[in-house]
mmCIF file with all atom_site columns, N, CA, C and O in Angstrom:
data_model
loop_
_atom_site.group_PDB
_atom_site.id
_atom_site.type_symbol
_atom_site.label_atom_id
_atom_site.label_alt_id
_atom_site.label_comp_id
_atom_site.label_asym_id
_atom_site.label_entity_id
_atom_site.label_seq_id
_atom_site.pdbx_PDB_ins_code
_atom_site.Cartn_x
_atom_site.Cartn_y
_atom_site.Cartn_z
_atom_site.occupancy
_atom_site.B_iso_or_equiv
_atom_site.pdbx_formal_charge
_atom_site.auth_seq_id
_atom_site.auth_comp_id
_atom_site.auth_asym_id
_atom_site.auth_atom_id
_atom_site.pdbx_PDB_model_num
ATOM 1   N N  . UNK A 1 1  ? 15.296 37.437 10.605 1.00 91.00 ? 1  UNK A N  1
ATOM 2   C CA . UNK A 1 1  ? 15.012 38.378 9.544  1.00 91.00 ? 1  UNK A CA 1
ATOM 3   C C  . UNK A 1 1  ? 14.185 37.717 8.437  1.00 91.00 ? 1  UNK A C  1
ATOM 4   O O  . UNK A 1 1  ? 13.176 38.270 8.000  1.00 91.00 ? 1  UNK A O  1
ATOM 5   N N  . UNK A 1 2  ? 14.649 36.438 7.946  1.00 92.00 ? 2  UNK A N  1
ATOM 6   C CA . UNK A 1 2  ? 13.960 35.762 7.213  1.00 92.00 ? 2  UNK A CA 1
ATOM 7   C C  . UNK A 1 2  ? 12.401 35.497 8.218  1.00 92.00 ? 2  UNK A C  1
ATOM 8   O O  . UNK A 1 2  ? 11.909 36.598 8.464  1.00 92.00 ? 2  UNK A O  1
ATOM 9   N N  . UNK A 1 3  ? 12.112 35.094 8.426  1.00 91.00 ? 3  UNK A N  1
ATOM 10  C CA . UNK A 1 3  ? 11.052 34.535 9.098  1.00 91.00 ? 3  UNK A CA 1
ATOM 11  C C  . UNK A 1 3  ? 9.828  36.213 9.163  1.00 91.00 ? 3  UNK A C  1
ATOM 12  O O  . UNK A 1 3  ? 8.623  36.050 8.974  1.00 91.00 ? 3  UNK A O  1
ATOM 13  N N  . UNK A 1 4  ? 10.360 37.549 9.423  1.00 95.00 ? 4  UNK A N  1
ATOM 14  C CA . UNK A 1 4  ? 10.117 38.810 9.087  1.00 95.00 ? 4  UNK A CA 1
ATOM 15  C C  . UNK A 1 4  ? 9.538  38.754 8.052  1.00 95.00 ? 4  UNK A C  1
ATOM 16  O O  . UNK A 1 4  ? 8.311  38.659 8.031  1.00 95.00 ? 4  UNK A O  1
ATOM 17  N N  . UNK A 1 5  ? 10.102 38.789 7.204  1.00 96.00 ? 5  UNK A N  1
ATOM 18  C CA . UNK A 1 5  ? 10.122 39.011 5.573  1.00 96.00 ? 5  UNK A CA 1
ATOM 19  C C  . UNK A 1 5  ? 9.020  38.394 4.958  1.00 96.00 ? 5  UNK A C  1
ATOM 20  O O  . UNK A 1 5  ? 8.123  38.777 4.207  1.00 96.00 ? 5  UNK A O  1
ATOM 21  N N  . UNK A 1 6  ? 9.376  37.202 5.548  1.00 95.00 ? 6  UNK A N  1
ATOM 22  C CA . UNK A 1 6  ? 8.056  36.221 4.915  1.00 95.00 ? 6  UNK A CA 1
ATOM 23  C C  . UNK A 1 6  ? 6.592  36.688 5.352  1.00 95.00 ? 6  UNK A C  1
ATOM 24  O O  . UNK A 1 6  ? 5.646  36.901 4.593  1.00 95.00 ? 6  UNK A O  1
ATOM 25  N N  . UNK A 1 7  ? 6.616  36.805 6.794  1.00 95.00 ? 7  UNK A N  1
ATOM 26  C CA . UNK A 1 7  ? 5.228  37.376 7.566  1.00 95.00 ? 7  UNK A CA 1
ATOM 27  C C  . UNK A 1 7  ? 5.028  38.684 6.673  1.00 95.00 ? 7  UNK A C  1
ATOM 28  O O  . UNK A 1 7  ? 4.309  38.842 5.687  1.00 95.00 ? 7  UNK A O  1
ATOM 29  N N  . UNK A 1 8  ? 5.484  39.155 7.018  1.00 97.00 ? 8  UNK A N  1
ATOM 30  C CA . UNK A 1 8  ? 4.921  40.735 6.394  1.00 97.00 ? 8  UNK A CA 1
ATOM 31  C C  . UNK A 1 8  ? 4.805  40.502 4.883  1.00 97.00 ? 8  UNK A C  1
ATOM 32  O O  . UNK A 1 8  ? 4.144  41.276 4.190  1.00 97.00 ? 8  UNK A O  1
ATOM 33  N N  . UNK A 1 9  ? 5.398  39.514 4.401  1.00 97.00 ? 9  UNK A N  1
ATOM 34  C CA . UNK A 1 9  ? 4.728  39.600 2.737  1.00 97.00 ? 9  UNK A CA 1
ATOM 35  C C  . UNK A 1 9  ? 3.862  39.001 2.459  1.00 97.00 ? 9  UNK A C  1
ATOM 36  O O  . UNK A 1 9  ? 3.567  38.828 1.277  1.00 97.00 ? 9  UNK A O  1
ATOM 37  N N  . UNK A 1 10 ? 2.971  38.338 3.747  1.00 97.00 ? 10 UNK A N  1
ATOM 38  C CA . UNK A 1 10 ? 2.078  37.747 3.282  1.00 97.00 ? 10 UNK A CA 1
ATOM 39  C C  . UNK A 1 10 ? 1.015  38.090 3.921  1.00 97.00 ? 10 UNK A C  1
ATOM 40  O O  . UNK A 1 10 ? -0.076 37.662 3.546  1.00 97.00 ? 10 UNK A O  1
ATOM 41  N N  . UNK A 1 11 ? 1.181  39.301 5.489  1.00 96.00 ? 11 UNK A N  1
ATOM 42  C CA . UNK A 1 11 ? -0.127 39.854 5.961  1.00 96.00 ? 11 UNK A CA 1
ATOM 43  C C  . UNK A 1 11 ? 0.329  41.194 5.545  1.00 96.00 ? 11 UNK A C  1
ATOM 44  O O  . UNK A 1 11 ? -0.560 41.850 6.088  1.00 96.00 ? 11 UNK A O  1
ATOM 45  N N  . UNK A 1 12 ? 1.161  42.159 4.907  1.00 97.00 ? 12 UNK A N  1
ATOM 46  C CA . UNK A 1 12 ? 1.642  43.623 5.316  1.00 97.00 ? 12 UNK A CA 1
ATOM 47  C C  . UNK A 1 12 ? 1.445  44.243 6.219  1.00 97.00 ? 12 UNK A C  1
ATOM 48  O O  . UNK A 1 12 ? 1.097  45.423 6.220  1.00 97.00 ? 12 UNK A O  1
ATOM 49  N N  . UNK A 1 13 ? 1.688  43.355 7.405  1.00 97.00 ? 13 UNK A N  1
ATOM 50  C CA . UNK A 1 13 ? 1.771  43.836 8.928  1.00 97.00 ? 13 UNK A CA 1
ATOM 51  C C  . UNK A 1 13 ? 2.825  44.082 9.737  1.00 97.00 ? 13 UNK A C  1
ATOM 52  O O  . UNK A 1 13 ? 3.373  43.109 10.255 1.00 97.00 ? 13 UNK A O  1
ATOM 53  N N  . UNK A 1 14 ? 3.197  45.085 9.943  1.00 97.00 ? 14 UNK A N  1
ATOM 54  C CA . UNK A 1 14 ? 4.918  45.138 10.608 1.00 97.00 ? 14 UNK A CA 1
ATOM 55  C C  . UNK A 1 14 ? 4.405  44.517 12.102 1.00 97.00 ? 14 UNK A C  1
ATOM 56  O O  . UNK A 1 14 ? 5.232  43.833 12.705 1.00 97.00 ? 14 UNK A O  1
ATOM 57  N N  . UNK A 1 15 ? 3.349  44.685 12.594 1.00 97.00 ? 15 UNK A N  1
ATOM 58  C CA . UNK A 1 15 ? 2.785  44.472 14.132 1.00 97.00 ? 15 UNK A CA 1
ATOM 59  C C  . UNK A 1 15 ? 2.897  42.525 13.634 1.00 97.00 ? 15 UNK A C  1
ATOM 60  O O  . UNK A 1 15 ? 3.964  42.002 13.956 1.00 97.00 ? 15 UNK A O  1
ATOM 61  N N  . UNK A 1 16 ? 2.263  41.962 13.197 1.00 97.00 ? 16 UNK A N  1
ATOM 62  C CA . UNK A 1 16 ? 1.997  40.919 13.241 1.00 97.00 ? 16 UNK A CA 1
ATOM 63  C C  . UNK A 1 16 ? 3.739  40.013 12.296 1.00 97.00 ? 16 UNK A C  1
ATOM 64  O O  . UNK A 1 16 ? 4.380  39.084 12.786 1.00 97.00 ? 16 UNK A O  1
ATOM 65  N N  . UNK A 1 17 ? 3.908  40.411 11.521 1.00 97.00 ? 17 UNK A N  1
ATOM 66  C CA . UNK A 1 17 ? 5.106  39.861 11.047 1.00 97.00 ? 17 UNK A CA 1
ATOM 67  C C  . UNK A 1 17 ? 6.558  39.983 12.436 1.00 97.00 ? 17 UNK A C  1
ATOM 68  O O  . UNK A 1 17 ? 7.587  39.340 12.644 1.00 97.00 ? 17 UNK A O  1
ATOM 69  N N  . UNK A 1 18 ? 5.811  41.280 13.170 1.00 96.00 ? 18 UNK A N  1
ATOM 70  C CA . UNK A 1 18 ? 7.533  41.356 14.146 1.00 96.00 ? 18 UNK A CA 1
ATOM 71  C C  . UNK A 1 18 ? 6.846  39.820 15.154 1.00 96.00 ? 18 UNK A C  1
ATOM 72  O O  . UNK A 1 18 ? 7.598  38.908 15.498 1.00 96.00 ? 18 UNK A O  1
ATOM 73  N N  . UNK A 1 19 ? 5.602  39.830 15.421 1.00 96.00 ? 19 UNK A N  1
ATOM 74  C CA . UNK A 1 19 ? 4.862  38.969 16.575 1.00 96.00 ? 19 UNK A CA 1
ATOM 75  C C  . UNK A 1 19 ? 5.449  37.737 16.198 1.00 96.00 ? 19 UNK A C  1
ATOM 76  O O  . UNK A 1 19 ? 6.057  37.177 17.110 1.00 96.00 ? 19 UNK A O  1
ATOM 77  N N  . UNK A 1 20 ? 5.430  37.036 14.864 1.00 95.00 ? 20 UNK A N  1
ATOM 78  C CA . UNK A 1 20 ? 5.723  35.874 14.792 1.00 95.00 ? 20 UNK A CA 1
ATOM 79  C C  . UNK A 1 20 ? 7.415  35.756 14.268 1.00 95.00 ? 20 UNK A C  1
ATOM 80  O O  . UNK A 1 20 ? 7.961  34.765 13.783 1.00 95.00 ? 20 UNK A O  1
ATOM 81  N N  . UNK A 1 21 ? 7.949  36.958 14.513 1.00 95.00 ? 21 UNK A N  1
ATOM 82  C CA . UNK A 1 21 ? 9.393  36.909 14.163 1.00 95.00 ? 21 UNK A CA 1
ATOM 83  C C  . UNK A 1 21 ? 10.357 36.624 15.414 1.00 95.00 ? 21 UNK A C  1
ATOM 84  O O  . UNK A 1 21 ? 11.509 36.191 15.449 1.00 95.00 ? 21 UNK A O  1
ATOM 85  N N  . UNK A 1 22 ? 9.165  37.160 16.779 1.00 95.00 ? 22 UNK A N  1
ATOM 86  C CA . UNK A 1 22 ? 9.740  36.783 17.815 1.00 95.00 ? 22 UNK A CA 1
ATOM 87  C C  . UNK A 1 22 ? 9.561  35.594 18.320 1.00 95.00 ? 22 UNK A C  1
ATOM 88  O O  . UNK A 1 22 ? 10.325 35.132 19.168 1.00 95.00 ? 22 UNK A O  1
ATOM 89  N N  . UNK A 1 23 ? 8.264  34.798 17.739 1.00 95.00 ? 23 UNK A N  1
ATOM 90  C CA . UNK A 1 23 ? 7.686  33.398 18.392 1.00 95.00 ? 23 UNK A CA 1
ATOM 91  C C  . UNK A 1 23 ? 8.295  32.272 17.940 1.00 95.00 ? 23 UNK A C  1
ATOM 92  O O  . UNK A 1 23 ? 8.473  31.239 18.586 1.00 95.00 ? 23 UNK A O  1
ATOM 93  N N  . UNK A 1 24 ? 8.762  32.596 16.274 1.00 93.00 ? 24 UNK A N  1
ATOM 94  C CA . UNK A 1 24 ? 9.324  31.729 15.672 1.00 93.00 ? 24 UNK A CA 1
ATOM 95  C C  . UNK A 1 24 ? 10.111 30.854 16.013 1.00 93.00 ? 24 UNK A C  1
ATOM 96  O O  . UNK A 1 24 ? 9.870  29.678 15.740 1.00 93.00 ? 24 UNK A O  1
ATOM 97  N N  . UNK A 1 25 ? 11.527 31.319 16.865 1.00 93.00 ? 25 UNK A N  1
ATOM 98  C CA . UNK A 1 25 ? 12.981 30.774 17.363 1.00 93.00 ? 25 UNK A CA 1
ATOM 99  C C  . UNK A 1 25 ? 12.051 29.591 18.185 1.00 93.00 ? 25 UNK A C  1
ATOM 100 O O  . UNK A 1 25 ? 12.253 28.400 17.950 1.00 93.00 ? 25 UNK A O  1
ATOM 101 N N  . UNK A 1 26 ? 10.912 30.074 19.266 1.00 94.00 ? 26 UNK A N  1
ATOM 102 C CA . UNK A 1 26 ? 10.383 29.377 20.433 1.00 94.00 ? 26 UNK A CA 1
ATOM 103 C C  . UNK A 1 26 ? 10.322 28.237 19.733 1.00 94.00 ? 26 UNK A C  1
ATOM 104 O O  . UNK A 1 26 ? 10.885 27.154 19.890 1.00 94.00 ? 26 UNK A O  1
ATOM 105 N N  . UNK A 1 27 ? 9.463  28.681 18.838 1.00 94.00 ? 27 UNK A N  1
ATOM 106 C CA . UNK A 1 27 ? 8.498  27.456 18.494 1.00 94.00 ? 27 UNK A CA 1
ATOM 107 C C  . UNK A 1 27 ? 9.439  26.037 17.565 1.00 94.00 ? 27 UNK A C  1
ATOM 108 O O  . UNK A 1 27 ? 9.100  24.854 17.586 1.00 94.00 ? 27 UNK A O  1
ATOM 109 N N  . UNK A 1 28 ? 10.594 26.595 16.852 1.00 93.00 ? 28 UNK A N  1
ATOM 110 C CA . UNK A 1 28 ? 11.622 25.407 16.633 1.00 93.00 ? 28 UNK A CA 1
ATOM 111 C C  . UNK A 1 28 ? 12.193 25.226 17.947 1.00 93.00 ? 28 UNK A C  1
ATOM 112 O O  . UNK A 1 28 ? 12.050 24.004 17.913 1.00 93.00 ? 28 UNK A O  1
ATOM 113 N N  . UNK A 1 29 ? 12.382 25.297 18.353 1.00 94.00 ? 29 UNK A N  1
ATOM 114 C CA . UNK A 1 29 ? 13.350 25.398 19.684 1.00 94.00 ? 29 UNK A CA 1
ATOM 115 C C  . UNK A 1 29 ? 12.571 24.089 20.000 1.00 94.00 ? 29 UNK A C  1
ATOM 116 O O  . UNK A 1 29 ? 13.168 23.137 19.497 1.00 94.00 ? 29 UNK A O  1
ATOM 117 N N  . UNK A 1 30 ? 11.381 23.690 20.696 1.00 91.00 ? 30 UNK A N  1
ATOM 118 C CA . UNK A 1 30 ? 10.776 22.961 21.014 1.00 91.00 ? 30 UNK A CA 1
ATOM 119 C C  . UNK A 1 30 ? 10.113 22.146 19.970 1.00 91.00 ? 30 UNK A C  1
ATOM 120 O O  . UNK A 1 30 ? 9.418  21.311 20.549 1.00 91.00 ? 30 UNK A O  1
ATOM 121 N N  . UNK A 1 31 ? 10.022 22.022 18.685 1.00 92.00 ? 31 UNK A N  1
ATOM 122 C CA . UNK A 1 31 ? 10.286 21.056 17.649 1.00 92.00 ? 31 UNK A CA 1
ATOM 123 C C  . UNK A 1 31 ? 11.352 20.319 17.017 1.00 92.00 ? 31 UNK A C  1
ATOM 124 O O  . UNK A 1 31 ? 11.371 19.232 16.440 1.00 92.00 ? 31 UNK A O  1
ATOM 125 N N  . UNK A 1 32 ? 12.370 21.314 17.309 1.00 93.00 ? 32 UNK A N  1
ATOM 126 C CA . UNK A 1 32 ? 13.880 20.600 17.355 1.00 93.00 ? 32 UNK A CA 1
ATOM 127 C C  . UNK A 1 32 ? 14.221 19.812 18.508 1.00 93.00 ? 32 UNK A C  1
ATOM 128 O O  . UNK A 1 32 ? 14.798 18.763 18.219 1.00 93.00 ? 32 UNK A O  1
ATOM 129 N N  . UNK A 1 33 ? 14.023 20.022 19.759 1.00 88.00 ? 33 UNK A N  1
ATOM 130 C CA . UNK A 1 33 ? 13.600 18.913 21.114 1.00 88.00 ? 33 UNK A CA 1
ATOM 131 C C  . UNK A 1 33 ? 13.064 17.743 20.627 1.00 88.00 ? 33 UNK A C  1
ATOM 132 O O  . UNK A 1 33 ? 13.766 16.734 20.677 1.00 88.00 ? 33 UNK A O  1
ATOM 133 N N  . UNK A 1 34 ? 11.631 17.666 20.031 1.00 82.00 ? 34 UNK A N  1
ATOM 134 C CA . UNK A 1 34 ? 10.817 16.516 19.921 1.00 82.00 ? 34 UNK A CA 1
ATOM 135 C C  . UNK A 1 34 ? 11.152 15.746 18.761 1.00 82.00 ? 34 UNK A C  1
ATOM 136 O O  . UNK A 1 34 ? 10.943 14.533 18.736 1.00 82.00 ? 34 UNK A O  1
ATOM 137 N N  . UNK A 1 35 ? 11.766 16.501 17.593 1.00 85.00 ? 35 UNK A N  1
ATOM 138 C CA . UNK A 1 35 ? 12.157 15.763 16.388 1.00 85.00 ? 35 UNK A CA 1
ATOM 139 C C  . UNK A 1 35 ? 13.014 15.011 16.828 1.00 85.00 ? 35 UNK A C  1
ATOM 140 O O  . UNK A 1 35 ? 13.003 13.822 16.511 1.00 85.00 ? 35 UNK A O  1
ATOM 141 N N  . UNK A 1 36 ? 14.136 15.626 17.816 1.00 86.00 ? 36 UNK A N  1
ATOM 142 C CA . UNK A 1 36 ? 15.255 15.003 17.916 1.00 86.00 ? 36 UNK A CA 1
ATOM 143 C C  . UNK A 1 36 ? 14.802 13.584 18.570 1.00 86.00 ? 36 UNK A C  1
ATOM 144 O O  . UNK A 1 36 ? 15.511 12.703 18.083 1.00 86.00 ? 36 UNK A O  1
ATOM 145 N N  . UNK A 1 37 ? 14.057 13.163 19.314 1.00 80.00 ? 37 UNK A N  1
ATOM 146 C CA . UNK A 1 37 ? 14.048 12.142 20.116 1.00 80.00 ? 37 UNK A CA 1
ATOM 147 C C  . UNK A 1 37 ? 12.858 11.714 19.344 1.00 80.00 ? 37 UNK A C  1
ATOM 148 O O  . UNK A 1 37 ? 12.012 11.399 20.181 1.00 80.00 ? 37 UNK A O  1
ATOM 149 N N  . UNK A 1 38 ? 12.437 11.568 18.275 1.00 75.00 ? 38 UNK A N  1
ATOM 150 C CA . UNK A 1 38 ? 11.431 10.894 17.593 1.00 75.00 ? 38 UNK A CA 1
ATOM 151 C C  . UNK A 1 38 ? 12.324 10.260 16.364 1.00 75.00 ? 38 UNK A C  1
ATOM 152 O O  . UNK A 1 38 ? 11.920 9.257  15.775 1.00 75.00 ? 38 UNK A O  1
ATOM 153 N N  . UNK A 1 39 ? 13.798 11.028 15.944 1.00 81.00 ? 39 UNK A N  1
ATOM 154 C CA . UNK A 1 39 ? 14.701 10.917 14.969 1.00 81.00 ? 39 UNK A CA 1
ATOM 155 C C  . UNK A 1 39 ? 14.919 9.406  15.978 1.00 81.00 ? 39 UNK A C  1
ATOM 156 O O  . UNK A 1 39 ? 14.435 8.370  15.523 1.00 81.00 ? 39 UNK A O  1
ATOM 157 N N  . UNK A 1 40 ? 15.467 9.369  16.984 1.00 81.00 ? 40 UNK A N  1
ATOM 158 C CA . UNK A 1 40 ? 16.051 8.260  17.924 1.00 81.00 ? 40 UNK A CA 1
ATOM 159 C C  . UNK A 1 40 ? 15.593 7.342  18.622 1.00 81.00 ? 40 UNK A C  1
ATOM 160 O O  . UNK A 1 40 ? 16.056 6.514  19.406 1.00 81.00 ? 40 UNK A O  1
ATOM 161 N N  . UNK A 1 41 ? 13.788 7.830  17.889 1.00 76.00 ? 41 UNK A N  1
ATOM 162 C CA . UNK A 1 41 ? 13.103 6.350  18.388 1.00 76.00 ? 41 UNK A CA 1
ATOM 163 C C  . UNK A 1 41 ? 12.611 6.456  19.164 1.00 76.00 ? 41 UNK A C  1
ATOM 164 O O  . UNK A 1 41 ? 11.753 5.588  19.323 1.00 76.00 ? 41 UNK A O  1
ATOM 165 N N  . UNK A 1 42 ? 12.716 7.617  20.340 1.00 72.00 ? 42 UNK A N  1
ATOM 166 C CA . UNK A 1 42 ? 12.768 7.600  21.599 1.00 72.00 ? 42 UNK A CA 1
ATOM 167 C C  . UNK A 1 42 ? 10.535 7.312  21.956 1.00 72.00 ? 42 UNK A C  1
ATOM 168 O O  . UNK A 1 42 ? 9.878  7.096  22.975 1.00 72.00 ? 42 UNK A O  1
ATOM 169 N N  . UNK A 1 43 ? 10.238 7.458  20.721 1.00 70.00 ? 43 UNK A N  1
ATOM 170 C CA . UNK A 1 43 ? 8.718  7.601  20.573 1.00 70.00 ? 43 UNK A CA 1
ATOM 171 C C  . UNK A 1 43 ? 8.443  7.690  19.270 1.00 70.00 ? 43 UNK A C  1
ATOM 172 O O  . UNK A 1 43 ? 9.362  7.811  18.460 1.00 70.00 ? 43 UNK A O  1
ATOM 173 N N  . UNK A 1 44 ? 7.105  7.640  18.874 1.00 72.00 ? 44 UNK A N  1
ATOM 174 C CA . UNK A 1 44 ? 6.103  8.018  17.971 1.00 72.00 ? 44 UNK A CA 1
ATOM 175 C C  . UNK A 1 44 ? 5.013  9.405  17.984 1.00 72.00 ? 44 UNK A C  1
ATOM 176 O O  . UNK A 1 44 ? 4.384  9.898  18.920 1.00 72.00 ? 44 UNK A O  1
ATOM 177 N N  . UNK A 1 45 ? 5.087  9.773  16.589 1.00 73.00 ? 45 UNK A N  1
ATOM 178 C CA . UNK A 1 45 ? 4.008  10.935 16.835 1.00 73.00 ? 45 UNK A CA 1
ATOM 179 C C  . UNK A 1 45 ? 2.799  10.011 17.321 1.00 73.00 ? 45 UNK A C  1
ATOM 180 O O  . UNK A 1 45 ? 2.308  10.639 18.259 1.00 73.00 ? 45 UNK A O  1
ATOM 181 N N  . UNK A 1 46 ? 2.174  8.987  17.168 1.00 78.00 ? 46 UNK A N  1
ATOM 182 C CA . UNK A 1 46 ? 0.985  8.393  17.557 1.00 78.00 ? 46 UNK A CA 1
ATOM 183 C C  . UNK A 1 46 ? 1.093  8.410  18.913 1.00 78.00 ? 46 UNK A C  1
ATOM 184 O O  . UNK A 1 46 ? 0.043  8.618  19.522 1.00 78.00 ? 46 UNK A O  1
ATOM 185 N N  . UNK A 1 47 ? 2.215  8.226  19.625 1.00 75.00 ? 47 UNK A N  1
ATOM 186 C CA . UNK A 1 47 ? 2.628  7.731  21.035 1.00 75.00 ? 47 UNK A CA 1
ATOM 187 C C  . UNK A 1 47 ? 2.029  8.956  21.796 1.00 75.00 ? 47 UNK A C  1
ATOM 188 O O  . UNK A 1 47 ? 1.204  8.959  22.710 1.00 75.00 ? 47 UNK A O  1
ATOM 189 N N  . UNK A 1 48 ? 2.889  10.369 20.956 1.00 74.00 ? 48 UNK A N  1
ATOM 190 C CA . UNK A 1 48 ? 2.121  11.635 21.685 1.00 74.00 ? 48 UNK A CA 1
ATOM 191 C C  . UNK A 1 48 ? 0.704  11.957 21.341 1.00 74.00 ? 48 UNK A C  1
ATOM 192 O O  . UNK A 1 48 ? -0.102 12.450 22.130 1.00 74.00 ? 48 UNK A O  1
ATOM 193 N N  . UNK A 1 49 ? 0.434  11.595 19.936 1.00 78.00 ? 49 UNK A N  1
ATOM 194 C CA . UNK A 1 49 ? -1.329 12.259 19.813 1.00 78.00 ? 49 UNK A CA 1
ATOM 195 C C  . UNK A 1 49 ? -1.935 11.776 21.031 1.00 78.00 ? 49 UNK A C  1
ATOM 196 O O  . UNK A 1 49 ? -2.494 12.601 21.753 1.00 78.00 ? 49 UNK A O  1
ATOM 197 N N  . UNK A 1 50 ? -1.902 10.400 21.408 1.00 80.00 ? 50 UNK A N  1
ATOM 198 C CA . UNK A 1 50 ? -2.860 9.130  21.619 1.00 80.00 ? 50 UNK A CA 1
ATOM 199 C C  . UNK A 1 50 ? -2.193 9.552  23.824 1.00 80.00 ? 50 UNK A C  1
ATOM 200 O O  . UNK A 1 50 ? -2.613 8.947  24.810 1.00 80.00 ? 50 UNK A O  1
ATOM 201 N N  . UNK A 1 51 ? -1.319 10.518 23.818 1.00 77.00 ? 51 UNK A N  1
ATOM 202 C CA . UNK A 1 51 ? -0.685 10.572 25.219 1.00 77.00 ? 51 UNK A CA 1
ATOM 203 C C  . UNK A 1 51 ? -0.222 9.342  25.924 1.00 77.00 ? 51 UNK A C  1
ATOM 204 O O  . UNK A 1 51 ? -0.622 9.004  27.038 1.00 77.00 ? 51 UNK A O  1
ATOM 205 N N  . UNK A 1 52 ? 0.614  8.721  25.229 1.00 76.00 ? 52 UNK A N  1
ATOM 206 C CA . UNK A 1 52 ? 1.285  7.125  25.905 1.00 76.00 ? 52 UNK A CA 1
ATOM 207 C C  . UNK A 1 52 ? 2.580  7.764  25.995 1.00 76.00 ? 52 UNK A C  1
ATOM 208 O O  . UNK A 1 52 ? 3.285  8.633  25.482 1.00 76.00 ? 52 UNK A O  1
ATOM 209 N N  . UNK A 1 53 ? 2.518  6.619  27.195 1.00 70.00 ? 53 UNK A N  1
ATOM 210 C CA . UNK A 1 53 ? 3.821  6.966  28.026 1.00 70.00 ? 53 UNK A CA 1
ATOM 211 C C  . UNK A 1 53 ? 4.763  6.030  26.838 1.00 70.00 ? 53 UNK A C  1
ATOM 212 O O  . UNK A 1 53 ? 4.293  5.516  25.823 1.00 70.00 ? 53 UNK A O  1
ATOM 213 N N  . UNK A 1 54 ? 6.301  5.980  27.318 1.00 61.00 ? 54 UNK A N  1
ATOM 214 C CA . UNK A 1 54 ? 7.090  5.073  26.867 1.00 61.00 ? 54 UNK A CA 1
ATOM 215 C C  . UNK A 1 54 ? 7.743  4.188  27.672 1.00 61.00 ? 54 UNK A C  1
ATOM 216 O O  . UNK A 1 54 ? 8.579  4.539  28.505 1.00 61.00 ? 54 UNK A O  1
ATOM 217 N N  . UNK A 1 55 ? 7.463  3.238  27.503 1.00 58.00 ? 55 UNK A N  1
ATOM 218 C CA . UNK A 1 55 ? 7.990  2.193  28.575 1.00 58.00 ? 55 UNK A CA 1
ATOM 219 C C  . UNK A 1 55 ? 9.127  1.492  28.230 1.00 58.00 ? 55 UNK A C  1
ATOM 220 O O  . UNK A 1 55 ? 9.256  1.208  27.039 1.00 58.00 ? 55 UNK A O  1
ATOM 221 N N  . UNK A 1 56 ? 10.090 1.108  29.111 1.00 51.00 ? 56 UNK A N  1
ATOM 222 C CA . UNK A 1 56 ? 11.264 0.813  28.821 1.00 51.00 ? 56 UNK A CA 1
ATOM 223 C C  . UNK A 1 56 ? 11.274 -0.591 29.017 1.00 51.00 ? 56 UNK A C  1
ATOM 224 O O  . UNK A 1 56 ? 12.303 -1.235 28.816 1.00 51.00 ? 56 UNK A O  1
#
């Protein structure tokens, strides 16, 4: 609902505010994945820009 609210007050688009009200969840969903294992070291954002593997 929040994530709604915000879109539409900033395009007054019910079409485009519902679009990114549904994409939203996705799109943490899979930033909460990568934070988590960047929180743990598991890599670097450079590691992914630059596409290196991680070697153990």
């Amino acid at each position: 609902m929040v994530g709604f609210t915000v879109a539409y007050a900033f395009t007054g688009s019910i079409a485009i505010a519902s679009g990114i009200a549904l994409v939203e969840p996705l799109v943490n969903a899979v930033v909460f994945f990568f934070h988590e294992r960047a929180w743990r070291s598991e890599f670097t954002v450079l590691d992914v820009l630059l596409h290196r593997h991680v070697r153990d």
